[in-house]
PDB file of C-alpha atoms and ligand atoms in Angstrom:
ATOM      1  CA  MET A   1      -7.754 -16.945 -16.646  1.00 85.00           C
ATOM      2  CA  ASN A   2     -10.007 -19.007 -18.892  1.00 91.00           C
ATOM      3  CA  VAL A   3     -12.871 -20.789 -17.178  1.00 92.00           C
ATOM      4  CA  LYS A   4     -14.473 -22.553 -20.121  1.00 91.00           C
ATOM      5  CA  GLU A   5     -13.620 -26.005 -18.772  1.00 92.00           C
ATOM      6  CA  LEU A   6     -15.023 -25.148 -15.357  1.00 94.00           C
ATOM      7  CA  ARG A   7     -18.147 -23.974 -17.074  1.00 91.00           C
ATOM      8  CA  ASP A   8     -18.478 -27.280 -18.905  1.00 91.00           C
ATOM      9  CA  SER A   9     -18.140 -29.360 -15.760  1.00 92.00           C
ATOM     10  CA  PRO A  10     -20.093 -28.007 -12.809  1.00 91.00           C
ATOM     11  CA  GLY A  11     -18.610 -29.007  -9.461  1.00 94.00           C
ATOM     12  CA  SER A  12     -15.080 -29.225 -10.780  1.00 95.00           C
ATOM     13  CA  SER A  13     -12.242 -27.084  -9.588  1.00 96.00           C
ATOM     14  CA  GLU A  14      -8.873 -25.924 -10.751  1.00 95.00           C
ATOM     15  CA  THR A  15      -5.933 -24.588  -8.778  1.00 96.00           C
ATOM     16  CA  VAL A  16      -3.678 -21.963 -10.218  1.00 94.00           C
ATOM     17  CA  ARG A  17      -0.288 -21.055  -8.782  1.00 97.00           C
ATOM     18  CA  ARG A  18       1.700 -18.509 -10.595  1.00 95.00           C
ATOM     19  CA  THR A  19       3.997 -15.587 -10.241  1.00 97.00           C
ATOM     20  CA  ALA A  20       2.609 -12.702 -12.178  1.00 94.00           C
ATOM     21  CA  ASP A  21       4.096  -9.412 -13.210  1.00 95.00           C
ATOM     22  CA  ALA A  22       2.483  -6.812 -10.955  1.00 95.00           C
ATOM     23  CA  PRO A  23       0.433  -4.362 -12.990  1.00 95.00           C
ATOM     24  CA  GLU A  24       0.610  -0.658 -12.308  1.00 94.00           C
ATOM     25  CA  GLY A  25      -1.671   1.014  -9.812  1.00 94.00           C
ATOM     26  CA  PHE A  26      -1.330  -1.480  -6.956  1.00 96.00           C
ATOM     27  CA  GLY A  27      -0.674   1.174  -4.345  1.00 95.00           C
ATOM     28  CA  THR A  28      -1.197   4.553  -2.792  1.00 93.00           C
ATOM     29  CA  PRO A  29       1.039   7.592  -3.297  1.00 90.00           C
ATOM     30  CA  LEU A  30       3.258   6.458  -0.389  1.00 92.00           C
ATOM     31  CA  VAL A  31       3.438   2.687  -0.678  1.00 96.00           C
ATOM     32  CA  GLY A  32       2.517  -0.069  -3.073  1.00 96.00           C
ATOM     33  CA  ILE A  33       3.500  -3.145  -4.998  1.00 96.00           C
ATOM     34  CA  GLU A  34       5.961  -1.882  -7.561  1.00 95.00           C
ATOM     35  CA  GLU A  35       4.958  -2.377 -11.168  1.00 94.00           C
ATOM     36  CA  HIS A  36       6.616  -5.479 -12.702  1.00 95.00           C
ATOM     37  CA  SER A  37       7.603  -6.837  -9.300  1.00 96.00           C
ATOM     38  CA  GLU A  38       6.513 -10.361  -8.440  1.00 97.00           C
ATOM     39  CA  LEU A  39       2.950 -11.052  -7.476  1.00 97.00           C
ATOM     40  CA  ASP A  40       2.480 -14.593  -6.188  1.00 97.00           C
ATOM     41  CA  VAL A  41      -1.031 -15.772  -6.815  1.00 97.00           C
ATOM     42  CA  GLU A  42      -2.394 -19.034  -5.489  1.00 98.00           C
ATOM     43  CA  LEU A  43      -6.050 -19.482  -6.238  1.00 97.00           C
ATOM     44  CA  ARG A  44      -8.542 -22.247  -6.428  1.00 97.00           C
ATOM     45  CA  PHE A  45     -11.409 -21.824  -8.847  1.00 97.00           C
ATOM     46  CA  ASP A  46     -14.581 -23.754  -8.103  1.00 97.00           C
ATOM     47  CA  SER A  47     -17.305 -24.154 -10.649  1.00 96.00           C
ATOM     48  CA  VAL A  48     -20.486 -23.418  -8.733  1.00 94.00           C
ATOM     49  CA  HIS A  49     -24.052 -22.945  -9.824  1.00 92.00           C
ATOM     50  CA  GLU A  50     -23.855 -19.144  -9.919  1.00 91.00           C
ATOM     51  CA  GLY A  51     -20.433 -18.903 -11.510  1.00 94.00           C
ATOM     52  CA  VAL A  52     -16.814 -19.373 -10.545  1.00 95.00           C
ATOM     53  CA  LEU A  53     -15.691 -18.953  -6.977  1.00 96.00           C
ATOM     54  CA  ALA A  54     -12.071 -17.909  -6.663  1.00 96.00           C
ATOM     55  CA  SER A  55     -10.406 -18.380  -3.277  1.00 97.00           C
ATOM     56  CA  GLY A  56      -6.836 -18.279  -2.078  1.00 98.00           C
ATOM     57  CA  THR A  57      -4.113 -15.725  -1.588  1.00 98.00           C
ATOM     58  CA  ALA A  58      -2.114 -13.117  -3.423  1.00 97.00           C
ATOM     59  CA  ALA A  59       1.204 -11.887  -2.116  1.00 98.00           C
ATOM     60  CA  GLY A  60       3.758  -9.292  -3.046  1.00 97.00           C
ATOM     61  CA  LEU A  61       6.402  -6.985  -1.677  1.00 97.00           C
ATOM     62  CA  VAL A  62       5.211  -3.532  -0.696  1.00 97.00           C
ATOM     63  CA  GLN A  63       7.717  -0.748  -1.199  1.00 97.00           C
ATOM     64  CA  GLY A  64       7.507   2.928  -0.477  1.00 96.00           C
ATOM     65  CA  GLN A  65       8.257   5.612   2.048  1.00 96.00           C
ATOM     66  CA  CYS A  66       7.684   6.123   5.734  1.00 96.00           C
ATOM     67  CA  GLY A  67       5.007   8.786   6.056  1.00 94.00           C
ATOM     68  CA  ARG A  68       6.881  10.471   8.907  1.00 94.00           C
ATOM     69  CA  CYS A  69      10.592  10.436   8.043  1.00 95.00           C
ATOM     70  CA  LEU A  70      10.371   9.548   4.319  1.00 93.00           C
ATOM     71  CA  ASP A  71      12.849   6.668   4.687  1.00 95.00           C
ATOM     72  CA  ALA A  72      12.448   3.821   2.238  1.00 96.00           C
ATOM     73  CA  ILE A  73      10.407   0.959   3.645  1.00 96.00           C
ATOM     74  CA  SER A  74       9.367  -2.436   2.341  1.00 96.00           C
ATOM     75  CA  PHE A  75       7.394  -5.306   3.765  1.00 95.00           C
ATOM     76  CA  PRO A  76       5.626  -8.400   2.447  1.00 97.00           C
ATOM     77  CA  LEU A  77       1.867  -8.311   2.030  1.00 97.00           C
ATOM     78  CA  THR A  78      -0.474 -11.261   1.637  1.00 98.00           C
ATOM     79  CA  VAL A  79      -4.186 -10.884   1.125  1.00 98.00           C
ATOM     80  CA  ASP A  80      -6.928 -13.484   1.273  1.00 98.00           C
ATOM     81  CA  VAL A  81      -9.079 -13.702  -1.785  1.00 97.00           C
ATOM     82  CA  THR A  82     -12.670 -14.902  -1.895  1.00 96.00           C
ATOM     83  CA  GLN A  83     -14.481 -13.711  -4.946  1.00 95.00           C
ATOM     84  CA  LEU A  84     -17.425 -14.994  -6.895  1.00 94.00           C
ATOM     85  CA  PHE A  85     -17.454 -14.306 -10.604  1.00 94.00           C
ATOM     86  CA  ALA A  86     -21.011 -14.780 -11.793  1.00 92.00           C
ATOM     87  CA  TRP A  87     -21.739 -16.439 -15.109  1.00 91.00           C
ATOM     88  CA  PRO A  88     -22.534 -13.682 -17.602  1.00 87.00           C
ATOM     89  CA  GLU A  89     -26.221 -14.619 -17.828  1.00 84.00           C
ATOM     90  CA  ASN A  90     -26.575 -14.513 -14.016  1.00 80.00           C
ATOM     91  CA  VAL A  91     -25.175 -11.077 -13.508  1.00 77.00           C
ATOM     92  CA  GLN A  92     -28.444  -9.207 -13.487  1.00 68.00           C
ATOM     93  CA  GLU A  93     -29.907 -11.517 -10.901  1.00 59.00           C
ATOM     94  CA  ALA A  94     -26.807 -11.585  -8.725  1.00 51.00           C
ATOM     95  CA  ALA A  95     -26.337  -7.839  -8.874  1.00 55.00           C
ATOM     96  CA  GLU A  96     -29.518  -7.403  -6.910  1.00 54.00           C
ATOM     97  CA  ASP A  97     -28.212  -9.570  -4.101  1.00 57.00           C
ATOM     98  CA  GLU A  98     -24.817  -8.019  -3.781  1.00 57.00           C
ATOM     99  CA  ASP A  99     -23.235  -4.784  -4.822  1.00 59.00           C
ATOM    100  CA  GLU A 100     -19.725  -6.134  -5.271  1.00 68.00           C
ATOM    101  CA  THR A 101     -20.692  -8.556  -7.982  1.00 75.00           C
ATOM    102  CA  ARG A 102     -18.118  -9.376 -10.569  1.00 90.00           C
ATOM    103  CA  ALA A 103     -18.826 -11.302 -13.693  1.00 92.00           C
ATOM    104  CA  VAL A 104     -17.107 -13.821 -15.888  1.00 93.00           C
ATOM    105  CA  ASP A 105     -16.454 -12.013 -19.160  1.00 91.00           C
ATOM    106  CA  SER A 106     -18.488 -13.039 -22.177  1.00 89.00           C
ATOM    107  CA  ASP A 107     -15.458 -14.872 -23.625  1.00 92.00           C
ATOM    108  CA  LEU A 108     -15.451 -17.037 -20.470  1.00 93.00           C
ATOM    109  CA  THR A 109     -12.388 -15.512 -18.875  1.00 94.00           C
ATOM    110  CA  VAL A 110     -12.127 -13.863 -15.474  1.00 94.00           C
ATOM    111  CA  ASN A 111     -10.182 -10.687 -14.943  1.00 93.00           C
ATOM    112  CA  LEU A 112      -8.413 -10.948 -11.607  1.00 94.00           C
ATOM    113  CA  GLU A 113      -6.586  -7.666 -11.773  1.00 94.00           C
ATOM    114  CA  PRO A 114      -9.314  -5.339 -10.420  1.00 93.00           C
ATOM    115  CA  VAL A 115     -10.119  -7.820  -7.644  1.00 95.00           C
ATOM    116  CA  LEU A 116      -6.509  -8.146  -6.544  1.00 96.00           C
ATOM    117  CA  ARG A 117      -5.943  -4.423  -6.859  1.00 95.00           C
ATOM    118  CA  ASP A 118      -8.903  -3.605  -4.589  1.00 95.00           C
ATOM    119  CA  LEU A 119      -7.843  -6.170  -2.017  1.00 96.00           C
ATOM    120  CA  MET A 120      -4.202  -5.190  -1.927  1.00 96.00           C
ATOM    121  CA  VAL A 121      -4.691  -1.439  -1.998  1.00 96.00           C
ATOM    122  CA  SER A 122      -7.232  -1.586   0.824  1.00 95.00           C
ATOM    123  CA  ALA A 123      -4.842  -3.766   2.861  1.00 96.00           C
ATOM    124  CA  LEU A 124      -2.095  -1.157   2.657  1.00 96.00           C
ATOM    125  CA  PRO A 125      -1.531   0.956   5.759  1.00 92.00           C
ATOM    126  CA  PHE A 126      -3.186   4.356   5.547  1.00 89.00           C
ATOM    127  CA  ALA A 127      -0.191   5.976   7.236  1.00 92.00           C
ATOM    128  CA  PRO A 128       2.836   3.733   6.609  1.00 95.00           C
ATOM    129  CA  VAL A 129       5.743   4.114   9.038  1.00 95.00           C
ATOM    130  CA  CYS A 130       9.236   2.632   9.131  1.00 95.00           C
ATOM    131  CA  ARG A 131       8.557   1.668  12.756  1.00 94.00           C
ATOM    132  CA  ASP A 132       5.739   2.430  15.152  1.00 93.00           C
ATOM    133  CA  ASP A 133       7.692   4.958  17.182  1.00 94.00           C
ATOM    134  CA  CYS A 134       9.379   6.703  14.252  1.00 96.00           C
ATOM    135  CA  PRO A 135       9.846  10.272  15.504  1.00 95.00           C
ATOM    136  CA  GLY A 136       9.689  11.703  11.978  1.00 96.00           C
ATOM    137  CA  LEU A 137      11.084  15.033  10.888  1.00 95.00           C
ATOM    138  CA  CYS A 138      11.083  18.389  12.656  1.00 94.00           C
ATOM    139  CA  SER A 139       8.084  20.267  11.353  1.00 90.00           C
ATOM    140  CA  GLN A 140      10.069  23.493  11.279  1.00 91.00           C
ATOM    141  CA  CYS A 141      13.387  22.587   9.705  1.00 94.00           C
ATOM    142  CA  GLY A 142      13.088  18.984   8.489  1.00 94.00           C
ATOM    143  CA  PHE A 143      15.743  17.720  10.939  1.00 95.00           C
ATOM    144  CA  ARG A 144      15.672  13.942  11.443  1.00 95.00           C
ATOM    145  CA  MET A 145      14.343  13.762  14.998  1.00 95.00           C
ATOM    146  CA  GLU A 146      15.820  10.286  15.372  1.00 93.00           C
ATOM    147  CA  GLU A 147      19.303  11.787  15.490  1.00 94.00           C
ATOM    148  CA  ASP A 148      18.482  13.996  18.450  1.00 94.00           C
ATOM    149  CA  LEU A 149      15.180  13.569  20.210  1.00 93.00           C
ATOM    150  CA  GLU A 150      15.843  16.739  22.175  1.00 93.00           C
ATOM    151  CA  HIS A 151      15.905  18.816  19.020  1.00 94.00           C
ATOM    152  CA  GLU A 152      13.556  21.766  19.300  1.00 91.00           C
ATOM    153  CA  HIS A 153      13.238  25.365  18.332  1.00 89.00           C
ATOM    154  CA  GLU A 154      12.965  27.871  21.077  1.00 82.00           C
ATOM    155  CA  GLN A 155       9.891  29.970  20.721  1.00 73.00           C
ATOM    156  CA  LEU A 156      11.377  33.352  21.365  1.00 64.00           C
ATOM    157  CA  ASP A 157       9.437  36.239  22.667  1.00 66.00           C
ATOM    158  CA  PRO A 158       9.931  38.942  20.002  1.00 67.00           C
ATOM    159  CA  ARG A 159      11.302  41.231  22.694  1.00 66.00           C
ATOM    160  CA  TRP A 160      14.103  38.774  23.346  1.00 64.00           C
ATOM    161  CA  ALA A 161      14.714  37.888  19.718  1.00 66.00           C
ATOM    162  CA  GLU A 162      16.992  40.830  19.143  1.00 69.00           C
ATOM    163  CA  LEU A 163      19.034  40.003  22.182  1.00 69.00           C
ATOM    164  CA  ALA A 164      19.298  36.371  21.096  1.00 67.00           C
ATOM    165  CA  GLY A 165      20.461  37.513  17.691  1.00 70.00           C
ATOM    166  CA  LEU A 166      23.166  39.548  19.345  1.00 71.00           C
ATOM    167  CA  ALA A 167      24.231  36.629  21.504  1.00 70.00           C
ATOM    168  CA  GLU A 168      24.470  34.455  18.390  1.00 72.00           C
ATOM    169  CA  GLN A 169      26.696  36.981  16.679  1.00 76.00           C
ATOM    170  CA  LEU A 170      28.969  37.053  19.687  1.00 75.00           C
ATOM    171  CA  ASN A 171      29.142  33.253  19.691  1.00 75.00           C
ATOM    172  CA  GLU A 172      30.022  33.217  16.023  1.00 74.00           C
ATOM    173  CA  ALA A 173      32.742  35.757  16.632  1.00 72.00           C
ATOM    174  CA  ASP A 174      34.049  33.480  19.371  1.00 69.00           C
ATOM    175  CA  ASP A 175      34.018  30.503  17.020  1.00 67.00           C
ATOM    176  CA  ASP A 176      35.912  32.471  14.389  1.00 65.00           C
ATOM    177  CA  ARG A 177      38.582  33.375  16.856  1.00 61.00           C
ATOM    178  CA  SER A 178      39.008  29.872  18.209  1.00 57.00           C
ATOM    179  CA  SER A 179      39.220  28.290  14.760  1.00 53.00           C
ATOM    180  CA  ALA A 180      41.723  30.837  13.541  1.00 50.00           C
TER     181      ALA A 180
HETATM  182 ZN1   ZN B 201      10.158   6.745   9.685  1.00 80.01          ZN
HETATM  183 ZN1   ZN B 202      14.014  21.773  13.679  1.00 80.01          ZN
END
């Protein structure tokens, strides 16, 4: 985004609406905006004394996996953007006021990508789930708990384990007979 005209006329503003190609890295290992998917950006750039103030929204489709059951999930995400890009010569001064200072590049363009990336990645859920009460997978065998909420593994006393093994063998023998 070139801001030369804004620079030349203080107090002016420009609105940009565009659908961009999402760059890589807009996500966490589990969820994110897929690279090359659509990123809808609607921003107003105001030429202010200190620089260019960008405000508006950025929106995209988040895709990924439920952190509990690993099912595919997707949901829309919109973030609010308010970011001042200081004029290059003001950066030193502004940096003292605020840590998160960003600057207009020396060729009078602003790079929105790192701003949007920070905003969108920090808006992503830390532990994404397909639904709030997703029961996830059995920690012992990976069974989808959703299919049988009663699913559990009996914690056998080692003294009984042998007996249980024997009972299982008998059951299997029964099954073999009945299926034959
Ligand atoms: Zn799930
Ligand atoms: Zn299990």
